[in-house]
Each structure stands twice: as C-alpha cells, then as structure tokens.
C-alpha cells in the first residue's frame, strides 16, 4: 500500500494505528505518530514538500537536525547511510535560538 492510500484510509476509515514499516530507523511507527502535514488527503501537498526538500538536501554541504543523537540515533544513522553530506544534531531549536547571534546573522537558513 502506498503512502497516499494509507493516509486516505486513515482519515476515511480511522486507521491511524496503521504501522508504517518502511520508515528508516523507526520500526513499527504508526501513522498517528507522524507529523500532521504528512497526514494530508491531498497528495500534492506532501509530494511537493518532499520533492523540494529532497532536492535541496542533495545540494547542501551539511544537514543540521533539531534533535538529540542520543534519543534518535537509529534514525540519524539511517539518514547518514543515505546522504553524502555531514549530518549534525544540535538539540532543540528553541535552545539554539536563545544562545544564537543577537546580530541577526542569517548565514544559516532554517527550514521548518
């Protein structure tokens, strides 16, 4: 079953407990555990977001994730095995903002 079909079934038939066994590094994750923009019934929303961000990730010099390696090491290692650039974890975004540059340095763009 493809992602769009799973999402549509989840909304129409209440299958948010559907297990997604193809998510790298996260065995037995359920659809209800995914962030809300993934649970759309419009395939173009998710598809366009995925295509745009995947293309940007292939051209980047490094990826910075707002998470902790210790809490998501399986996912991070799965991502590292699929990308060519270095991948760094910096913890929570809000913590980084509190200690970041006060001069408004925009040299590191953030994608949410």
PDB file of C-alpha atoms in Angstrom:
ATOM      1  CA  UNK A   1       0.000   0.000   0.000  1.00  0.00           C
ATOM      2  CA  UNK A   2       1.463   3.405  -0.959  1.00  0.00           C
ATOM      3  CA  UNK A   3       1.660   6.368   1.426  1.00  0.00           C
ATOM      4  CA  UNK A   4      -1.260   8.267  -0.092  1.00  0.00           C
ATOM      5  CA  UNK A   5      -3.538   5.221   0.145  1.00  0.00           C
ATOM      6  CA  UNK A   6      -2.549   4.654   3.777  1.00  0.00           C
ATOM      7  CA  UNK A   7      -3.217   8.297   4.655  1.00  0.00           C
ATOM      8  CA  UNK A   8      -6.552   8.341   2.851  1.00  0.00           C
ATOM      9  CA  UNK A   9      -7.613   5.134   4.615  1.00  0.00           C
ATOM     10  CA  UNK A  10      -6.549   6.608   7.939  1.00  0.00           C
ATOM     11  CA  UNK A  11      -8.814   9.608   7.510  1.00  0.00           C
ATOM     12  CA  UNK A  12     -11.736   7.853   5.920  1.00  0.00           C
ATOM     13  CA  UNK A  13     -11.717   4.632   7.940  1.00  0.00           C
ATOM     14  CA  UNK A  14      -9.908   5.570  11.145  1.00  0.00           C
ATOM     15  CA  UNK A  15      -6.684   3.633  10.554  1.00  0.00           C
ATOM     16  CA  UNK A  16      -4.298   5.973  12.387  1.00  0.00           C
ATOM     17  CA  UNK A  17      -2.950   2.848  14.086  1.00  0.00           C
ATOM     18  CA  UNK A  18      -1.621   1.638  10.695  1.00  0.00           C
ATOM     19  CA  UNK A  19       2.016   0.576  11.094  1.00  0.00           C
ATOM     20  CA  UNK A  20       4.480   2.117   8.649  1.00  0.00           C
ATOM     21  CA  UNK A  21       7.245  -0.467   8.433  1.00  0.00           C
ATOM     22  CA  UNK A  22       9.196   1.361   5.716  1.00  0.00           C
ATOM     23  CA  UNK A  23      10.315   4.409   7.755  1.00  0.00           C
ATOM     24  CA  UNK A  24      14.098   4.097   8.086  1.00  0.00           C
ATOM     25  CA  UNK A  25      15.378   3.740  11.622  1.00  0.00           C
ATOM     26  CA  UNK A  26      11.931   3.698  13.242  1.00  0.00           C
ATOM     27  CA  UNK A  27      10.490   0.190  13.398  1.00  0.00           C
ATOM     28  CA  UNK A  28       6.724  -0.102  13.850  1.00  0.00           C
ATOM     29  CA  UNK A  29       5.942   3.618  13.806  1.00  0.00           C
ATOM     30  CA  UNK A  30       2.210   4.327  13.422  1.00  0.00           C
ATOM     31  CA  UNK A  31       0.618   6.867  11.110  1.00  0.00           C
ATOM     32  CA  UNK A  32      -0.686   8.770  14.151  1.00  0.00           C
ATOM     33  CA  UNK A  33       2.959   9.299  15.212  1.00  0.00           C
ATOM     34  CA  UNK A  34       3.816  11.194  12.027  1.00  0.00           C
ATOM     35  CA  UNK A  35       3.663  14.998  11.939  1.00  0.00           C
ATOM     36  CA  UNK A  36       0.378  16.438  10.733  1.00  0.00           C
ATOM     37  CA  UNK A  37       1.448  17.636   7.267  1.00  0.00           C
ATOM     38  CA  UNK A  38       2.192  14.004   6.386  1.00  0.00           C
ATOM     39  CA  UNK A  39      -1.425  13.116   7.176  1.00  0.00           C
ATOM     40  CA  UNK A  40      -2.978  15.069   4.325  1.00  0.00           C
ATOM     41  CA  UNK A  41      -5.518  13.680   1.884  1.00  0.00           C
ATOM     42  CA  UNK A  42      -4.129  15.897  -0.878  1.00  0.00           C
ATOM     43  CA  UNK A  43      -1.162  14.009  -2.370  1.00  0.00           C
ATOM     44  CA  UNK A  44       0.239  17.171  -3.968  1.00  0.00           C
ATOM     45  CA  UNK A  45       0.865  18.898  -0.612  1.00  0.00           C
ATOM     46  CA  UNK A  46       3.092  16.149   0.733  1.00  0.00           C
ATOM     47  CA  UNK A  47       4.621  15.275  -2.622  1.00  0.00           C
ATOM     48  CA  UNK A  48       5.666  18.852  -3.412  1.00  0.00           C
ATOM     49  CA  UNK A  49       7.135  19.334   0.063  1.00  0.00           C
ATOM     50  CA  UNK A  50       9.055  16.066  -0.184  1.00  0.00           C
ATOM     51  CA  UNK A  51      10.394  16.759  -3.672  1.00  0.00           C
ATOM     52  CA  UNK A  52      11.502  20.303  -2.828  1.00  0.00           C
ATOM     53  CA  UNK A  53      13.273  19.356   0.394  1.00  0.00           C
ATOM     54  CA  UNK A  54      14.869  16.241  -1.090  1.00  0.00           C
ATOM     55  CA  UNK A  55      16.333  18.264  -3.949  1.00  0.00           C
ATOM     56  CA  UNK A  56      17.662  20.886  -1.528  1.00  0.00           C
ATOM     57  CA  UNK A  57      19.189  18.193   0.702  1.00  0.00           C
ATOM     58  CA  UNK A  58      21.098  16.717  -2.241  1.00  0.00           C
ATOM     59  CA  UNK A  59      22.746  20.094  -2.958  1.00  0.00           C
ATOM     60  CA  UNK A  60      23.596  21.060   0.601  1.00  0.00           C
ATOM     61  CA  UNK A  61      27.008  20.977   2.243  1.00  0.00           C
ATOM     62  CA  UNK A  62      25.626  19.750   5.591  1.00  0.00           C
ATOM     63  CA  UNK A  63      22.346  18.990   7.339  1.00  0.00           C
ATOM     64  CA  UNK A  64      21.557  20.240  10.829  1.00  0.00           C
ATOM     65  CA  UNK A  65      18.762  18.491  12.707  1.00  0.00           C
ATOM     66  CA  UNK A  66      16.994  19.916  15.727  1.00  0.00           C
ATOM     67  CA  UNK A  67      17.168  16.737  17.772  1.00  0.00           C
ATOM     68  CA  UNK A  68      19.482  14.815  20.048  1.00  0.00           C
ATOM     69  CA  UNK A  69      21.611  11.984  18.669  1.00  0.00           C
ATOM     70  CA  UNK A  70      21.135  10.004  21.862  1.00  0.00           C
ATOM     71  CA  UNK A  71      17.353   9.944  21.507  1.00  0.00           C
ATOM     72  CA  UNK A  72      17.155   9.235  17.768  1.00  0.00           C
ATOM     73  CA  UNK A  73      20.425   7.527  16.885  1.00  0.00           C
ATOM     74  CA  UNK A  74      18.770   4.799  14.761  1.00  0.00           C
ATOM     75  CA  UNK A  75      17.026   7.366  12.561  1.00  0.00           C
ATOM     76  CA  UNK A  76      20.116   9.562  12.289  1.00  0.00           C
ATOM     77  CA  UNK A  77      22.340   6.631  11.308  1.00  0.00           C
ATOM     78  CA  UNK A  78      19.769   5.540   8.705  1.00  0.00           C
ATOM     79  CA  UNK A  79      19.817   9.069   7.249  1.00  0.00           C
ATOM     80  CA  UNK A  80      23.630   9.193   7.268  1.00  0.00           C
ATOM     81  CA  UNK A  81      23.733   5.978   5.249  1.00  0.00           C
ATOM     82  CA  UNK A  82      21.632   7.635   2.515  1.00  0.00           C
ATOM     83  CA  UNK A  83      23.173  11.107   2.190  1.00  0.00           C
ATOM     84  CA  UNK A  84      26.629  12.255   1.128  1.00  0.00           C
ATOM     85  CA  UNK A  85      26.976  15.366   3.299  1.00  0.00           C
ATOM     86  CA  UNK A  86      27.712  15.551   7.042  1.00  0.00           C
ATOM     87  CA  UNK A  87      24.716  15.448   9.377  1.00  0.00           C
ATOM     88  CA  UNK A  88      24.807  17.264  12.715  1.00  0.00           C
ATOM     89  CA  UNK A  89      22.403  17.302  15.654  1.00  0.00           C
ATOM     90  CA  UNK A  90      22.135  20.482  17.721  1.00  0.00           C
ATOM     91  CA  UNK A  91      19.358  19.729  20.179  1.00  0.00           C
ATOM     92  CA  UNK A  92      16.158  21.698  20.364  1.00  0.00           C
ATOM     93  CA  UNK A  93      15.754  24.717  18.087  1.00  0.00           C
ATOM     94  CA  UNK A  94      14.487  26.978  20.863  1.00  0.00           C
ATOM     95  CA  UNK A  95      17.597  26.324  22.940  1.00  0.00           C
ATOM     96  CA  UNK A  96      19.782  27.226  19.950  1.00  0.00           C
ATOM     97  CA  UNK A  97      17.869  30.470  19.341  1.00  0.00           C
ATOM     98  CA  UNK A  98      18.333  31.632  22.940  1.00  0.00           C
ATOM     99  CA  UNK A  99      22.110  31.338  22.638  1.00  0.00           C
ATOM    100  CA  UNK A 100      22.490  32.289  18.969  1.00  0.00           C
ATOM    101  CA  UNK A 101      23.737  35.502  17.433  1.00  0.00           C
ATOM    102  CA  UNK A 102      21.912  38.642  18.578  1.00  0.00           C
ATOM    103  CA  UNK A 103      23.065  40.480  15.466  1.00  0.00           C
ATOM    104  CA  UNK A 104      20.534  38.747  13.268  1.00  0.00           C
ATOM    105  CA  UNK A 105      23.071  36.584  11.417  1.00  0.00           C
ATOM    106  CA  UNK A 106      21.239  34.957   8.531  1.00  0.00           C
ATOM    107  CA  UNK A 107      24.134  32.858   7.246  1.00  0.00           C
ATOM    108  CA  UNK A 108      22.458  29.600   8.333  1.00  0.00           C
ATOM    109  CA  UNK A 109      18.977  29.369   6.793  1.00  0.00           C
ATOM    110  CA  UNK A 110      16.466  27.243   8.694  1.00  0.00           C
ATOM    111  CA  UNK A 111      13.826  25.108   7.015  1.00  0.00           C
ATOM    112  CA  UNK A 112      10.854  24.090   9.128  1.00  0.00           C
TER     113      UNK A 112
END
